[in-house]
Short mmCIF file of C-alpha atoms and ligand atoms in Angstrom, two decimals:
data_model
loop_
_atom_site.label_atom_id
_atom_site.label_comp_id
_atom_site.label_asym_id
_atom_site.label_seq_id
_atom_site.Cartn_x
_atom_site.Cartn_y
_atom_site.Cartn_z
CA UNK A 30 0.14 0.16 0.26
CA UNK A 31 1.43 3.53 -1.02
CA UNK A 32 1.16 6.34 1.89
CA UNK A 33 2.36 9.34 1.99
CA UNK A 34 2.84 11.86 5.20
CA UNK A 35 3.61 15.31 4.42
CA UNK A 36 5.10 17.82 7.36
CA UNK A 37 6.35 20.92 8.18
CA UNK A 38 8.69 22.78 10.84
CA UNK A 39 6.62 25.26 11.80
CA UNK A 40 3.37 23.58 11.80
CA UNK A 41 3.14 22.24 15.32
CA UNK A 42 0.07 21.31 17.09
CA UNK A 43 1.38 22.16 20.43
CA UNK A 44 4.39 22.09 22.90
CA UNK A 45 4.01 18.86 24.75
CA UNK A 46 3.78 18.59 28.28
CA UNK A 47 6.34 16.35 29.77
CA UNK A 48 3.45 14.95 32.09
CA UNK A 49 1.99 13.53 29.20
CA UNK A 50 3.87 10.22 30.17
CA UNK A 51 2.69 10.14 33.64
CA UNK A 52 1.88 6.83 35.68
CA UNK A 53 -0.75 5.80 38.17
CA UNK A 54 0.01 3.53 41.08
CA UNK A 55 -2.55 2.19 43.54
CA UNK A 56 -2.83 0.97 46.47
CA UNK A 57 -4.31 -1.97 45.28
CA UNK A 58 -3.45 -6.00 44.54
CA UNK A 59 0.11 -6.40 43.97
CA UNK A 60 1.04 -2.93 42.95
CA UNK A 61 2.68 -1.44 45.87
CA UNK A 62 2.92 -4.43 48.03
CA UNK A 63 5.19 -6.93 46.33
CA UNK A 64 5.15 -4.64 43.06
CA UNK A 65 7.62 -1.73 44.20
CA UNK A 66 7.77 -2.48 48.31
CA UNK A 67 8.85 -6.30 49.12
CA UNK A 68 11.28 -5.88 52.39
CA UNK A 69 13.19 -9.76 52.48
CA UNK A 70 13.13 -10.06 48.24
CA UNK A 71 16.91 -10.66 47.50
CA UNK A 72 16.41 -7.18 45.22
CA UNK A 73 15.01 -4.93 48.19
CA UNK A 74 16.59 -2.00 49.22
CA UNK A 75 17.17 -1.04 52.78
CA UNK A 76 13.86 0.79 52.30
CA UNK A 77 12.32 -2.25 51.67
CA UNK A 78 12.26 -1.10 47.60
CA UNK A 79 12.49 -3.71 45.02
CA UNK A 80 15.85 -2.05 43.33
CA UNK A 81 15.23 -4.66 39.97
CA UNK A 82 11.51 -3.21 39.44
CA UNK A 83 12.86 0.68 40.00
CA UNK A 84 15.69 -0.08 37.26
CA UNK A 85 12.50 -0.78 35.03
CA UNK A 86 10.71 2.17 35.98
CA UNK A 87 13.61 4.42 35.78
CA UNK A 88 14.14 3.53 32.10
CA UNK A 89 10.57 4.75 31.99
CA UNK A 90 11.36 8.55 32.21
CA UNK A 91 8.25 8.79 34.06
CA UNK A 92 7.65 12.56 34.91
CA UNK A 93 5.36 12.44 37.35
CA UNK A 94 2.99 9.47 39.63
CA UNK A 95 -0.37 9.64 40.24
CA UNK A 96 -0.80 7.99 43.95
CA UNK A 97 -2.78 6.00 46.06
CA UNK A 98 -6.18 5.76 43.97
CA UNK A 99 -8.23 5.32 41.93
CA UNK A 100 -11.39 3.82 43.84
CA UNK A 101 -9.08 2.99 46.99
CA UNK A 102 -8.57 6.87 47.62
CA UNK A 103 -12.27 7.24 48.12
CA UNK A 104 -12.39 5.76 51.36
CA UNK A 105 -8.83 5.86 52.42
CA UNK A 106 -7.66 7.59 55.32
CA UNK A 107 -4.12 9.02 54.65
CA UNK A 108 -3.62 9.25 58.64
CA UNK A 109 -3.38 5.92 58.45
CA UNK A 110 -0.09 5.44 56.29
CA UNK A 111 1.67 7.98 58.50
CA UNK A 112 3.68 7.64 61.63
CA UNK A 113 5.77 4.55 63.53
CA UNK A 114 5.06 1.51 61.21
CA UNK A 115 3.91 -1.06 64.03
CA UNK A 116 1.14 1.93 65.30
CA UNK A 117 -0.57 1.94 61.68
CA UNK A 118 -3.96 0.17 62.15
CA UNK A 119 -4.90 -2.52 59.27
CA UNK A 120 -8.20 -1.52 57.35
CA UNK A 121 -10.46 -3.23 55.05
CA UNK A 122 -10.30 -1.73 51.60
CA UNK A 123 -13.84 -1.23 50.58
CA UNK A 124 -12.64 -0.43 46.37
CA UNK A 125 -11.19 -4.08 46.25
CA UNK A 126 -12.62 -5.91 49.29
CA UNK A 127 -8.48 -6.09 50.53
CA UNK A 128 -6.97 -5.67 54.11
CA UNK A 129 -4.67 -2.82 53.85
CA UNK A 130 -1.27 -3.23 56.30
CA UNK A 131 -0.68 0.57 55.42
CA UNK A 132 2.68 -0.26 56.30
CA UNK A 133 3.50 1.99 52.74
CA UNK A 134 2.01 5.45 52.89
CA UNK A 135 2.48 8.68 52.06
CA UNK A 136 6.27 9.40 53.74
CA UNK A 137 7.42 6.23 52.26
CA UNK A 138 6.19 6.36 48.66
CA UNK A 139 7.75 9.84 48.67
CA UNK A 140 10.89 8.39 49.13
CA UNK A 141 10.31 5.81 46.17
CA UNK A 142 8.82 8.32 44.31
CA UNK A 143 12.31 10.07 44.90
CA UNK A 144 14.59 7.59 44.69
CA UNK A 145 12.73 7.24 40.73
CA UNK A 146 13.02 10.71 39.85
CA UNK A 147 9.18 11.11 39.67
CA UNK A 148 7.33 14.15 40.86
CA UNK A 149 4.31 12.86 42.92
CA UNK A 150 0.60 13.66 41.91
CA UNK A 151 -1.57 13.59 45.18
CA UNK A 152 -5.33 12.28 45.30
CA UNK A 153 -7.80 13.58 48.03
CA UNK A 154 -10.55 11.20 49.12
CA UNK A 155 -13.80 13.61 48.15
CA UNK A 156 -16.07 9.94 48.59
CA UNK A 157 -15.34 9.57 52.64
CA UNK A 158 -13.57 12.06 53.31
CA UNK A 159 -13.96 16.09 52.20
CA UNK A 160 -12.45 19.29 52.23
CA UNK A 161 -11.46 19.31 56.05
CA UNK A 162 -9.30 16.06 55.45
CA UNK A 163 -7.84 17.64 52.07
CA UNK A 164 -6.54 20.33 53.81
CA UNK A 165 -5.15 19.03 56.47
CA UNK A 166 -3.34 16.57 54.22
CA UNK A 167 -1.60 19.34 52.02
CA UNK A 168 -0.93 20.72 55.20
CA UNK A 169 0.93 17.82 56.18
CA UNK A 170 2.36 17.31 53.11
CA UNK A 171 3.51 21.01 51.43
CA UNK A 172 3.45 23.37 54.76
CA UNK A 173 7.23 23.89 56.05
CA UNK A 174 6.40 23.65 59.73
CA UNK A 175 5.03 25.19 63.08
CA UNK A 176 1.55 24.42 62.94
CA UNK A 177 -0.06 20.89 63.99
CA UNK A 178 -0.14 18.86 60.96
CA UNK A 179 3.52 20.03 59.24
CA UNK A 180 4.76 19.60 62.62
CA UNK A 181 3.44 16.26 62.86
CA UNK A 182 5.46 15.34 59.38
CA UNK A 183 8.31 16.27 61.09
CA UNK A 184 7.91 14.74 64.13
CA UNK A 185 7.96 11.49 61.27
CA UNK A 186 11.54 12.32 60.31
CA UNK A 187 10.41 13.97 57.28
CA UNK A 188 12.14 17.80 58.16
CA UNK A 189 11.23 18.99 54.57
CA UNK A 190 7.86 19.57 52.79
CA UNK A 191 7.29 18.05 49.79
CA UNK A 192 5.90 20.70 47.61
CA UNK A 193 3.61 18.63 45.67
CA UNK A 194 2.15 20.57 42.72
CA UNK A 195 -0.75 18.66 41.37
CA UNK A 196 -3.94 17.25 43.64
CA UNK A 197 -6.69 15.40 42.15
CA UNK A 198 -10.11 15.91 43.69
CA UNK A 199 -11.37 12.48 43.93
CA UNK A 200 -11.68 9.52 41.71
CA UNK A 201 -14.34 8.56 39.27
CA UNK A 202 -17.30 10.50 41.12
CA UNK A 203 -19.80 9.51 38.52
CA UNK A 204 -19.05 6.18 38.97
CA UNK A 205 -21.79 4.48 41.33
CA UNK A 206 -19.30 2.38 42.33
CA UNK A 207 -17.26 4.70 43.48
CA UNK A 208 -17.77 4.77 47.42
CA UNK A 209 -19.34 8.40 48.14
CA UNK A 210 -20.68 8.49 44.44
CA UNK A 211 -22.12 11.81 44.12
CA UNK A 212 -24.42 13.31 41.20
CA UNK A 213 -22.64 15.88 38.69
CA UNK A 214 -23.53 18.99 40.68
CA UNK A 215 -22.85 17.86 44.40
CA UNK A 216 -19.71 16.95 42.88
CA UNK A 217 -18.71 20.02 41.19
CA UNK A 218 -19.81 22.23 44.31
CA UNK A 219 -17.58 20.17 46.54
CA UNK A 220 -14.49 19.88 44.19
CA UNK A 221 -14.85 23.95 44.00
CA UNK A 222 -14.87 24.58 47.34
CA UNK A 223 -12.14 22.30 47.72
CA UNK A 224 -9.94 23.27 45.17
CA UNK A 225 -10.51 26.92 46.53
CA UNK A 226 -9.40 25.95 50.24
CA UNK A 227 -6.41 23.86 48.68
CA UNK A 228 -5.00 26.91 46.19
CA UNK A 229 -5.75 28.92 49.18
CA UNK A 230 -2.88 27.44 51.06
CA UNK A 231 -0.65 27.93 48.00
CA UNK A 232 -1.99 29.25 44.81
CA UNK A 233 0.63 27.76 42.46
CA UNK A 234 -0.67 24.46 42.84
CA UNK A 235 -2.70 22.55 40.11
CA UNK A 236 -5.91 20.57 40.87
CA UNK A 237 -7.63 17.96 38.22
CA UNK A 238 -11.39 17.58 38.75
CA UNK A 239 -12.99 14.20 37.85
CA UNK A 240 -14.26 13.88 33.92
CA UNK A 241 -16.29 10.67 33.05
CA UNK A 242 -14.82 7.18 34.50
CA UNK A 243 -15.29 6.31 30.72
CA UNK A 244 -17.15 7.66 27.26
CA UNK A 245 -20.23 5.10 27.72
CA UNK A 246 -20.98 6.36 30.85
CA UNK A 247 -24.65 7.05 30.82
CA UNK A 248 -24.23 10.68 32.11
CA UNK A 249 -21.07 11.49 29.78
CA UNK A 250 -20.67 14.49 28.11
CA UNK A 251 -23.41 16.02 30.47
CA UNK A 252 -21.53 14.85 34.08
CA UNK A 253 -18.45 17.19 32.69
CA UNK A 254 -20.81 20.02 31.61
CA UNK A 255 -22.29 19.88 35.13
CA UNK A 256 -19.54 19.34 37.27
CA UNK A 257 -17.68 22.53 35.37
CA UNK A 258 -20.15 25.01 35.32
CA UNK A 259 -19.69 24.56 39.19
CA UNK A 260 -15.78 24.65 39.04
CA UNK A 261 -14.60 25.94 35.95
CA UNK A 262 -12.58 28.75 37.60
CA UNK A 263 -11.27 26.99 40.54
CA UNK A 264 -9.81 23.98 38.47
CA UNK A 265 -6.90 23.24 35.89
CA UNK A 266 -7.82 20.24 34.72
CA UNK A 267 -10.23 17.95 33.95
CA UNK A 268 -9.92 14.29 34.00
CA UNK A 269 -10.82 11.48 31.67
CA UNK A 270 -10.19 7.81 32.08
CA UNK A 271 -10.52 4.89 29.20
CA UNK A 272 -9.91 0.98 29.30
CA UNK A 273 -9.62 -0.88 26.08
CA UNK A 274 -9.94 -4.01 25.18
CA UNK A 275 -10.58 -6.43 22.01
CA UNK A 276 -12.84 -9.03 23.24
CA UNK A 277 -14.37 -9.54 19.74
CA UNK A 278 -11.04 -10.94 18.52
CA UNK A 279 -11.16 -8.12 15.47
CA UNK A 280 -7.82 -6.32 15.61
CA UNK A 281 -9.15 -3.72 13.28
CA UNK A 282 -11.62 -2.41 15.91
CA UNK A 283 -9.59 -2.57 18.52
CA UNK A 284 -7.28 -0.17 16.67
CA UNK A 285 -10.14 2.18 15.56
CA UNK A 286 -10.05 2.43 19.26
CA UNK A 287 -7.32 5.27 18.95
CA UNK A 288 -9.50 7.28 16.79
CA UNK A 289 -12.62 6.41 19.52
CA UNK A 290 -9.79 8.21 22.07
CA UNK A 291 -9.71 11.44 19.90
CA UNK A 292 -13.05 12.19 19.24
CA UNK A 293 -13.43 11.74 23.03
CA UNK A 294 -10.49 13.92 23.75
CA UNK A 295 -12.24 16.61 21.72
CA UNK A 296 -15.67 16.37 22.77
CA UNK A 297 -14.79 17.13 26.20
CA UNK A 298 -12.39 19.72 24.82
CA UNK A 299 -15.86 20.94 23.30
CA UNK A 300 -17.23 20.99 26.51
CA UNK A 301 -14.74 22.75 27.76
CA UNK A 302 -14.69 25.81 25.32
CA UNK A 303 -18.45 25.52 26.25
CA UNK A 304 -18.60 26.17 29.66
CA UNK A 305 -15.82 28.91 29.16
CA UNK A 306 -17.80 30.85 26.93
CA UNK A 307 -20.52 30.79 29.57
CA UNK A 308 -19.07 31.37 31.83
CA UNK A 309 -17.38 34.33 30.01
CA UNK A 310 -14.27 32.82 32.07
CA UNK A 311 -11.02 34.05 30.89
CA UNK A 312 -8.83 30.66 32.09
CA UNK A 313 -8.34 27.77 30.12
CA UNK A 314 -8.73 24.41 31.51
CA UNK A 315 -7.07 21.28 29.82
CA UNK A 316 -7.12 17.13 29.91
CA UNK A 317 -5.38 14.92 32.26
CA UNK A 318 -5.97 12.01 30.94
CA UNK A 319 -4.87 10.25 34.38
CA UNK A 320 -6.34 6.72 33.80
CA UNK A 321 -5.69 5.45 29.97
CA UNK A 322 -4.35 1.29 29.54
CA UNK A 323 -5.78 -2.20 28.16
CA UNK A 324 -7.74 -3.72 30.90
CA UNK A 325 -9.91 -6.45 29.76
CA UNK A 326 -8.08 -10.54 29.66
CA UNK A 327 -8.98 -11.09 32.86
CA UNK A 328 -11.05 -8.48 33.82
CA UNK A 329 -14.11 -10.80 34.19
CA UNK A 330 -12.44 -13.20 36.22
CA UNK A 331 -11.29 -10.53 38.72
CA UNK A 332 -14.72 -9.23 39.09
CA UNK A 333 -15.77 -12.40 40.11
CA UNK A 334 -12.59 -13.38 42.69
CA UNK A 335 -12.96 -10.11 44.24
CA UNK A 336 -17.11 -10.85 45.29
CA UNK A 337 -16.11 -14.16 46.60
CA UNK A 338 -12.70 -13.57 48.67
CA UNK A 339 -12.66 -12.83 52.12
CA UNK A 340 -10.21 -9.85 52.25
CA UNK A 341 -6.66 -10.74 51.27
CA UNK A 342 -3.74 -8.66 52.15
CA UNK A 343 -1.97 -7.62 48.27
CA UNK A 344 -3.64 -10.39 46.30
CA UNK A 345 -2.89 -10.67 42.86
CA UNK A 346 -5.47 -8.69 41.01
CA UNK A 347 -5.97 -6.94 37.31
CA UNK A 348 -2.40 -8.87 36.21
CA UNK A 349 -3.13 -8.59 33.00
CA UNK A 350 -0.46 -10.20 30.42
CA UNK A 351 -0.02 -8.19 27.60
CA UNK A 352 0.26 -9.98 24.14
CA UNK A 353 2.17 -7.97 21.16
CA UNK A 354 -1.59 -6.70 19.47
CA UNK A 355 -1.96 -4.49 23.26
CA UNK A 356 1.39 -3.26 22.30
CA UNK A 357 0.72 -1.90 19.06
CA UNK A 358 -2.86 -0.51 20.33
CA UNK A 359 -0.99 1.14 22.96
CA UNK A 360 2.02 2.84 20.29
CA UNK A 361 -1.36 3.81 18.14
CA UNK A 362 -2.83 5.24 21.35
CA UNK A 363 0.49 7.10 22.31
CA UNK A 364 0.31 8.70 18.86
CA UNK A 365 -3.15 10.22 19.69
CA UNK A 366 -1.77 11.32 22.79
CA UNK A 367 0.75 13.59 21.33
CA UNK A 368 -1.68 14.56 18.49
CA UNK A 369 -4.03 15.96 20.59
CA UNK A 370 -1.54 17.50 22.68
CA UNK A 371 -2.93 20.92 22.36
CA UNK A 372 -5.24 19.70 24.97
CA UNK A 373 -4.20 16.99 27.04
CA UNK A 374 -1.66 18.12 28.88
CA UNK A 375 -1.34 15.31 31.39
CA UNK A 376 -2.24 11.69 31.07
CA UNK A 377 -1.35 8.66 33.23
CA UNK A 378 -0.76 5.00 32.30
CA UNK A 379 -2.88 2.75 34.48
CA UNK A 380 -1.00 1.29 36.29
CA UNK A 381 2.67 0.64 36.76
CA UNK A 382 3.28 -2.40 38.33
CA UNK A 383 1.20 -5.66 38.52
CA UNK A 384 -2.07 -4.20 37.91
CA UNK A 385 -2.67 -3.47 34.59
CA UNK A 386 0.90 -2.51 34.30
CA UNK A 387 3.74 -2.51 31.88
CA UNK A 388 6.09 -3.97 34.56
CA UNK A 389 5.28 -7.27 36.48
CA UNK A 390 7.03 -8.53 39.19
CA UNK A 391 6.80 -11.88 41.58
CA UNK A 392 6.45 -12.60 44.84
CA UNK A 393 10.05 -13.39 45.77
CA UNK A 394 10.98 -13.77 41.88
CA UNK A 395 11.92 -11.82 38.92
CA UNK A 396 10.37 -8.86 37.49
CA UNK A 397 9.85 -8.95 33.64
CA UNK A 398 8.90 -5.62 31.17
CA UNK A 399 5.81 -6.60 29.28
CA UNK A 400 5.04 -6.56 25.38
CA UNK A 401 3.20 -2.77 26.47
CA UNK A 402 6.52 -1.30 28.35
CA UNK A 403 8.09 -0.56 24.79
CA UNK A 404 5.81 1.71 23.15
CA UNK A 405 5.51 3.56 25.97
CA UNK A 406 9.16 3.66 26.78
CA UNK A 407 9.26 4.90 23.46
CA UNK A 408 6.95 7.69 23.67
CA UNK A 409 8.11 8.65 26.77
CA UNK A 410 12.29 8.86 25.92
CA UNK A 411 11.60 10.24 22.49
CA UNK A 412 7.86 12.37 22.59
CA UNK A 413 9.21 15.30 23.86
CA UNK A 414 9.52 18.97 22.74
CA UNK A 415 6.67 19.82 19.54
CA UNK A 416 4.23 17.91 18.22
CA UNK A 417 4.04 18.62 14.71
CA UNK A 418 1.22 18.18 12.38
CA UNK A 419 1.56 15.17 10.02
CA UNK A 420 -0.87 15.17 6.94
CA UNK A 421 -1.04 11.56 6.07
CA UNK A 422 -2.44 10.11 2.71
CA UNK A 423 -2.93 6.05 2.99
CA UNK A 424 -5.98 3.63 2.26
CA UNK A 425 -8.82 3.72 5.09
CA UNK A 426 -11.23 1.22 6.22
CA UNK A 427 -14.50 0.97 8.13
CA UNK A 428 -15.11 -0.56 11.87
CA UNK A 429 -18.09 -0.67 14.04
CA UNK A 430 -16.21 1.95 16.33
CA UNK A 431 -15.33 4.60 13.30
CA UNK A 432 -15.13 4.95 9.62
CA UNK A 433 -12.45 6.32 7.37
CA UNK A 434 -9.79 5.13 9.96
CA UNK A 435 -6.27 5.00 8.15
CA UNK A 436 -4.27 2.50 7.90
CA UNK A 437 -1.31 4.32 8.71
CA UNK A 438 -0.78 5.67 12.21
CA UNK A 439 1.77 9.00 12.94
CA UNK A 440 2.77 11.08 15.47
CA UNK A 441 5.50 13.24 14.61
CA UNK A 442 8.13 15.10 17.32
CA UNK A 443 10.17 17.65 17.04
CA UNK A 444 12.73 18.19 20.44
CA UNK A 445 14.36 21.46 19.48
CA UNK A 446 16.45 21.21 22.30
CA UNK A 447 18.23 17.96 21.01
CA UNK A 448 17.62 18.79 17.55
CA UNK A 449 15.54 15.25 17.23
CA UNK A 450 12.53 14.95 14.47
CA UNK A 451 11.16 11.74 15.78
CA UNK A 452 8.68 9.73 13.67
CA UNK A 453 6.28 7.22 15.19
CA UNK A 454 4.37 5.25 12.93
CA UNK A 455 2.00 2.31 13.27
CA UNK A 456 1.60 -0.06 9.91
CA UNK A 457 -1.99 -1.40 11.39
CA UNK A 458 -2.86 -3.17 8.26
CA UNK A 459 -3.30 -7.02 8.85
CA UNK A 460 -1.50 -7.85 5.47
CA UNK A 461 -0.19 -5.26 3.79
CA UNK A 462 3.79 -3.76 3.81
CA UNK A 463 3.09 0.08 3.78
CA UNK A 464 5.28 2.09 1.15
CA UNK A 465 6.17 5.19 3.24
CA UNK A 466 7.20 8.47 1.85
CA UNK A 467 7.58 11.24 4.22
CA UNK A 468 8.30 15.02 2.84
CA UNK A 469 10.15 16.93 5.80
CA UNK A 470 9.44 20.65 5.07
CA UNK A 471 12.42 22.82 7.20
CA UNK A 472 14.15 19.65 7.80
CA UNK A 473 17.21 18.46 5.80
CA UNK A 474 17.87 15.26 7.88
CA UNK A 475 21.41 13.58 7.10
CA UNK A 476 20.18 9.95 7.74
CA UNK A 477 18.50 8.18 10.20
CA UNK A 478 19.81 7.98 13.91
CA UNK A 479 17.69 5.56 15.52
CA UNK A 480 14.71 3.27 14.10
CA UNK A 481 13.15 0.48 16.30
CA UNK A 482 10.55 -1.40 15.24
CA UNK A 483 8.29 -4.22 17.07
CA UNK A 484 7.10 -6.01 14.15
CA UNK A 485 6.84 -9.96 12.93
CA UNK A 486 4.93 -11.36 15.98
CA UNK A 487 2.13 -13.49 16.16
CA UNK A 488 -0.53 -10.93 17.44
CA UNK A 489 -0.99 -13.08 20.80
CA UNK A 490 2.85 -13.36 22.03
CA UNK A 491 3.55 -12.49 25.43
CA UNK A 492 6.38 -11.89 27.54
CA UNK A 493 6.79 -13.77 30.84
CA UNK A 494 9.69 -15.14 33.89
CA UNK A 495 10.72 -17.52 31.69
CA UNK A 496 10.51 -15.22 27.86
CA UNK A 497 11.41 -11.87 29.21
CA UNK A 498 12.34 -10.19 25.87
CA UNK A 499 10.27 -12.39 23.49
CA UNK A 500 8.40 -9.18 22.40
CA UNK A 501 10.65 -6.12 22.36
CA UNK A 502 12.26 -3.40 20.27
CA UNK A 503 14.62 -4.37 17.40
CA UNK A 504 16.70 -2.65 15.51
CA UNK A 505 15.56 -1.99 11.89
CA UNK A 506 16.90 -1.28 8.54
CA UNK A 507 13.84 -0.91 6.32
CA UNK A 508 13.99 3.20 5.79
CA UNK A 509 16.33 5.92 4.87
CA UNK A 510 16.63 8.88 4.10
CA UNK A 511 16.50 9.50 0.35
CA UNK A 512 16.51 13.11 -1.58
CA UNK A 513 15.55 14.79 1.49
CA UNK A 514 12.70 12.44 1.79
CA UNK A 515 11.83 9.75 4.34
CA UNK A 516 11.47 6.36 2.67
CA UNK A 517 10.82 3.14 3.90
CA UNK A 518 8.90 -0.41 3.89
CA UNK A 519 6.96 -0.91 6.96
CA UNK A 520 5.99 -4.59 7.36
CA UNK A 521 2.18 -5.32 8.49
CA UNK A 522 1.56 -5.26 11.79
CA UNK A 523 4.41 -2.89 12.93
CA UNK A 524 4.84 -0.11 15.35
CA UNK A 525 8.08 2.32 14.11
CA UNK A 526 10.01 4.73 16.02
CA UNK A 527 12.68 6.81 13.54
CA UNK A 528 14.50 9.58 14.53
CA UNK A 529 16.68 11.77 12.38
CA UNK A 530 18.66 15.08 13.34
O1 AHR B 186 -6.67 1.75 37.86
C1 AHR B 186 -8.14 0.41 38.17
C2 AHR B 186 -9.42 1.21 38.66
O2 AHR B 186 -9.63 1.65 37.43
C3 AHR B 186 -9.32 2.52 39.81
O3 AHR B 186 -9.17 1.99 40.57
C4 AHR B 186 -10.50 3.58 39.33
O4 AHR B 186 -10.10 4.66 39.26
C5 AHR B 186 -10.71 2.58 37.63
O5 AHR B 186 -12.04 2.42 37.70
#
């Protein structure tokens, strides 16, 4: 199939916010306990954090991490997780019907995040908690000292405040499953008041209000309108969540969900603009896509297990094993985030370790990178700078979730600081090679500095403890710069990252 892409150095979509490649980790399953933290593991450091997992996290260059939930946060008391460990209560986690030992809390997590070089993004409990609780948490975390809550932190051995800048106002408050779920207007009111209270402490912080849990919620997109009408001027971002799957075993339809996500983002963008106009507001708010990933392989079984089990401690939960098809999908989805980077400023892969995660770690055993680790790493390392507009001419297909979907999915970034042009391409055709020619007006690259590919695997191929590198990135030589154009032959079902200077 013949394909043509055109870019121009001056035709940019937006400067990409580095936080587009953030992550999320929740107190659930084995994400924290035996995921990042496992005292006694041969790889544990002096604080009990797994060095093998840490190394894999560091290699992702994650800018920020959302913590501690998720559904968990809506019944979590942050005070349970601070102070002497042997005095911390064991609690029932209502979201995942598990036991929470509270051996990791804000201060331990902060140590891990600092070691990993990741900025914390904290969520407050607006389910069973509320404004007062959020206010106290802010004081504990961010105030220097000389007050009740800040001195308590100091008494807990943390002299310096953390200066956390990103604060999530609850989680998925539109979902009837959420502990303390609210109607849109009620939630908008409490979010507004909480955001104002937190900003009264420090106007430089940013707050994120909950949008819909996904674009199939019956209240979507009315939820966004009603919530924003209550709090537009006091918040900075509205969150979007969406999880994906290919239950019907229809690969092209699965890949069509990339474009469907673009429509979701644009719709919420439209609601933002509508509310801004209606309120005659001056400020802009952006999208924080703070939960996204593939989640379907064993979702039904997990749902059943959670109902039946007897409040276990750190049980295996949502431990999805990702295949090559999922990796291709994630490559395309990250391309969509780059293309929508004028609206989406923060996005968080959900989650980071064990629970629907690019990294898996066995209790007492090895850790390994799942298939989806690789496209996430490529986007995070190289999808920085400016997102450039790419005009793509390629054959298209229709599927259940959309029509006229291009077989070639392209995102282009230009990192002015490093002087690097990066092209991310997914050829989602099932059988045809894409003959690519790309015009690069304003650029005159000498040649290709790096070309990585994921290709040639069975769509169902996975990585595991015995075969950790089965599906990974390879070097590729199927493209070249000729007569000022990028030309290549991209195999069917392949994901490419091509870097030129
Ligand atoms: O990431 C798993 C769960 O998915 C989160 O707890 C919740 O916010 C979402 O429904």
